[in-house]
PDB file of C-alpha atoms in Angstrom:
ATOM      1  CA  MET A   1       0.000   0.000   0.000  1.00 54.00           C
ATOM      2  CA  ARG A   2       1.323   3.455  -0.966  1.00 61.00           C
ATOM      3  CA  SER A   3       1.443   6.102   1.750  1.00 68.00           C
ATOM      4  CA  SER A   4      -0.303   9.450   1.286  1.00 86.00           C
ATOM      5  CA  VAL A   5       3.169  11.023   1.194  1.00 93.00           C
ATOM      6  CA  LEU A   6       6.318  10.035  -0.664  1.00 96.00           C
ATOM      7  CA  ARG A   7       8.995   8.986   1.823  1.00 97.00           C
ATOM      8  CA  VAL A   8      12.637   9.475   0.843  1.00 98.00           C
ATOM      9  CA  LEU A   9      15.705   8.325   2.778  1.00 98.00           C
ATOM     10  CA  VAL A  10      18.963  10.113   1.912  1.00 98.00           C
ATOM     11  CA  MET A  11      22.377   9.024   3.179  1.00 97.00           C
ATOM     12  CA  LEU A  12      25.146  11.592   2.701  1.00 97.00           C
ATOM     13  CA  THR A  13      28.902  11.194   3.034  1.00 97.00           C
ATOM     14  CA  ALA A  14      30.995  14.347   3.126  1.00 97.00           C
ATOM     15  CA  HIS A  15      34.433  14.664   1.620  1.00 97.00           C
ATOM     16  CA  PRO A  16      37.034  14.260   4.407  1.00 95.00           C
ATOM     17  CA  GLY A  17      37.092  17.382   6.546  1.00 95.00           C
ATOM     18  CA  ARG A  18      34.070  18.888   4.738  1.00 97.00           C
ATOM     19  CA  LEU A  19      31.224  18.149   7.146  1.00 95.00           C
ATOM     20  CA  GLU A  20      30.660  21.866   7.768  1.00 97.00           C
ATOM     21  CA  ALA A  21      30.476  22.404   3.994  1.00 98.00           C
ATOM     22  CA  LEU A  22      27.856  19.647   3.770  1.00 97.00           C
ATOM     23  CA  GLN A  23      25.845  21.364   6.497  1.00 96.00           C
ATOM     24  CA  ALA A  24      26.105  24.700   4.669  1.00 98.00           C
ATOM     25  CA  TYR A  25      24.866  23.094   1.461  1.00 98.00           C
ATOM     26  CA  GLU A  26      21.959  21.435   3.250  1.00 97.00           C
ATOM     27  CA  ALA A  27      21.030  24.765   4.855  1.00 97.00           C
ATOM     28  CA  ALA A  28      21.045  26.365   1.398  1.00 97.00           C
ATOM     29  CA  VAL A  29      18.731  23.758  -0.180  1.00 97.00           C
ATOM     30  CA  MET A  30      16.326  23.431   2.750  1.00 97.00           C
ATOM     31  CA  PRO A  31      14.171  26.453   1.783  1.00 98.00           C
ATOM     32  CA  ILE A  32      13.950  25.095  -1.779  1.00 98.00           C
ATOM     33  CA  LEU A  33      12.858  21.690  -0.476  1.00 97.00           C
ATOM     34  CA  CYS A  34      10.181  23.358   1.618  1.00 97.00           C
ATOM     35  CA  GLU A  35       8.902  25.356  -1.367  1.00 98.00           C
ATOM     36  CA  HIS A  36       8.292  22.027  -3.116  1.00 98.00           C
ATOM     37  CA  GLY A  37       6.225  20.811  -0.182  1.00 97.00           C
ATOM     38  CA  ALA A  38       8.932  18.606   1.322  1.00 97.00           C
ATOM     39  CA  LYS A  39       9.294  18.117   5.044  1.00 97.00           C
ATOM     40  CA  LEU A  40      12.513  17.061   6.749  1.00 97.00           C
ATOM     41  CA  THR A  41      11.135  14.698   9.378  1.00 97.00           C
ATOM     42  CA  ALA A  42      14.543  13.641  10.736  1.00 97.00           C
ATOM     43  CA  ALA A  43      18.211  14.385  10.187  1.00 96.00           C
ATOM     44  CA  PHE A  44      20.910  12.705  12.224  1.00 96.00           C
ATOM     45  CA  ARG A  45      24.503  11.537  12.330  1.00 95.00           C
ATOM     46  CA  PRO A  46      24.788   7.812  12.948  1.00 94.00           C
ATOM     47  CA  GLU A  47      27.265   6.199  15.269  1.00 93.00           C
ATOM     48  CA  PRO A  48      30.644   6.216  13.515  1.00 87.00           C
ATOM     49  CA  SER A  49      31.627   3.097  11.588  1.00 87.00           C
ATOM     50  CA  ALA A  50      33.551   2.286   8.443  1.00 83.00           C
ATOM     51  CA  LYS A  51      30.328   1.996   6.423  1.00 89.00           C
ATOM     52  CA  ALA A  52      28.210   4.727   8.025  1.00 93.00           C
ATOM     53  CA  PRO A  53      27.404   7.921   6.117  1.00 96.00           C
ATOM     54  CA  ASP A  54      27.984  11.257   7.821  1.00 96.00           C
ATOM     55  CA  GLU A  55      24.291  12.196   7.830  1.00 96.00           C
ATOM     56  CA  ILE A  56      20.973  10.489   7.249  1.00 97.00           C
ATOM     57  CA  HIS A  57      17.885  12.479   6.266  1.00 97.00           C
ATOM     58  CA  TRP A  58      14.288  11.305   6.247  1.00 97.00           C
ATOM     59  CA  LEU A  59      12.179  13.451   3.926  1.00 98.00           C
ATOM     60  CA  GLU A  60       8.518  13.438   2.979  1.00 97.00           C
ATOM     61  CA  PHE A  61       7.232  14.925  -0.272  1.00 97.00           C
ATOM     62  CA  PRO A  62       3.564  15.369  -1.153  1.00 97.00           C
ATOM     63  CA  ASP A  63       4.066  13.125  -4.214  1.00 95.00           C
ATOM     64  CA  LEU A  64       6.544  12.051  -6.883  1.00 94.00           C
ATOM     65  CA  GLY A  65       5.817  15.194  -8.898  1.00 96.00           C
ATOM     66  CA  ALA A  66       7.057  17.365  -6.020  1.00 97.00           C
ATOM     67  CA  LEU A  67      10.291  15.354  -5.770  1.00 97.00           C
ATOM     68  CA  THR A  68      10.793  15.574  -9.535  1.00 97.00           C
ATOM     69  CA  ALA A  69      10.167  19.330  -9.492  1.00 98.00           C
ATOM     70  CA  TYR A  70      12.665  19.793  -6.639  1.00 98.00           C
ATOM     71  CA  ARG A  71      15.331  17.842  -8.499  1.00 97.00           C
ATOM     72  CA  ALA A  72      14.718  19.936 -11.655  1.00 98.00           C
ATOM     73  CA  ASP A  73      14.668  23.284  -9.818  1.00 98.00           C
ATOM     74  CA  PRO A  74      17.280  25.617 -11.355  1.00 98.00           C
ATOM     75  CA  ARG A  75      18.182  26.905  -7.886  1.00 98.00           C
ATOM     76  CA  VAL A  76      19.277  23.388  -6.921  1.00 98.00           C
ATOM     77  CA  ALA A  77      21.315  23.157 -10.131  1.00 98.00           C
ATOM     78  CA  ALA A  78      22.942  26.492  -9.269  1.00 98.00           C
ATOM     79  CA  LEU A  79      24.228  24.920  -6.034  1.00 98.00           C
ATOM     80  CA  ALA A  80      25.862  21.973  -7.837  1.00 97.00           C
ATOM     81  CA  ASP A  81      29.419  23.237  -7.345  1.00 98.00           C
ATOM     82  CA  GLN A  82      28.842  23.841  -3.636  1.00 98.00           C
ATOM     83  CA  ARG A  83      27.386  20.340  -3.349  1.00 98.00           C
ATOM     84  CA  ALA A  84      30.268  18.743  -5.270  1.00 98.00           C
ATOM     85  CA  GLU A  85      32.804  20.388  -2.964  1.00 98.00           C
ATOM     86  CA  ALA A  86      31.030  19.063   0.124  1.00 98.00           C
ATOM     87  CA  VAL A  87      29.412  15.736  -0.729  1.00 98.00           C
ATOM     88  CA  ALA A  88      31.488  12.690  -1.668  1.00 98.00           C
ATOM     89  CA  ALA A  89      28.611  10.204  -1.922  1.00 97.00           C
ATOM     90  CA  THR A  90      24.837  10.115  -1.737  1.00 97.00           C
ATOM     91  CA  GLU A  91      22.450   7.196  -1.559  1.00 97.00           C
ATOM     92  CA  VAL A  92      18.748   7.904  -2.090  1.00 97.00           C
ATOM     93  CA  PHE A  93      15.950   5.451  -1.408  1.00 97.00           C
ATOM     94  CA  VAL A  94      12.388   6.309  -2.465  1.00 96.00           C
ATOM     95  CA  ALA A  95       9.649   4.282  -0.791  1.00 93.00           C
ATOM     96  CA  ALA A  96       7.704   2.102  -3.187  1.00 89.00           C
ATOM     97  CA  GLU A  97       5.117   1.045  -0.630  1.00 88.00           C
ATOM     98  CA  ASP A  98       4.510   1.078   3.100  1.00 86.00           C
ATOM     99  CA  VAL A  99       4.751  -2.151   5.051  1.00 88.00           C
ATOM    100  CA  ASP A 100       2.305  -2.751   7.889  1.00 87.00           C
ATOM    101  CA  TYR A 101       3.359  -5.222  10.552  1.00 90.00           C
ATOM    102  CA  GLY A 102       0.254  -4.562  12.619  1.00 86.00           C
ATOM    103  CA  GLU A 103       2.041  -2.507  15.248  1.00 71.00           C
ATOM    104  CA  GLU A 104      -0.177  -0.980  17.895  1.00 65.00           C
ATOM    105  CA  ASP A 105       0.222   2.375  19.582  1.00 61.00           C
ATOM    106  CA  ALA A 106       2.054   1.479  22.803  1.00 55.00           C
ATOM    107  CA  SER A 107       0.986   4.624  24.682  1.00 55.00           C
TER     108      SER A 107
END
């Protein structure tokens, strides 16, 4: 079953010593994301390990069209150099469907 929102998981790895540059880039694109109806529901740095990215972001878009429009936004393209200087690797996972394991509200 598809959720009423499009969930997107983004894992970002900064170039060595460029974590602050990654944060500056993310701060620059956040208003653009919001203009496309996206919501950053969580952003965190995982426990360090050899395979862990530097940051993980959980985003929600109203629909695939909003994600596509964000990716095509010329303001995002204008930040490409800033992004390239900061971000070494990105993995993006777009939810295809929600999975319900019958969890109950524990409160």
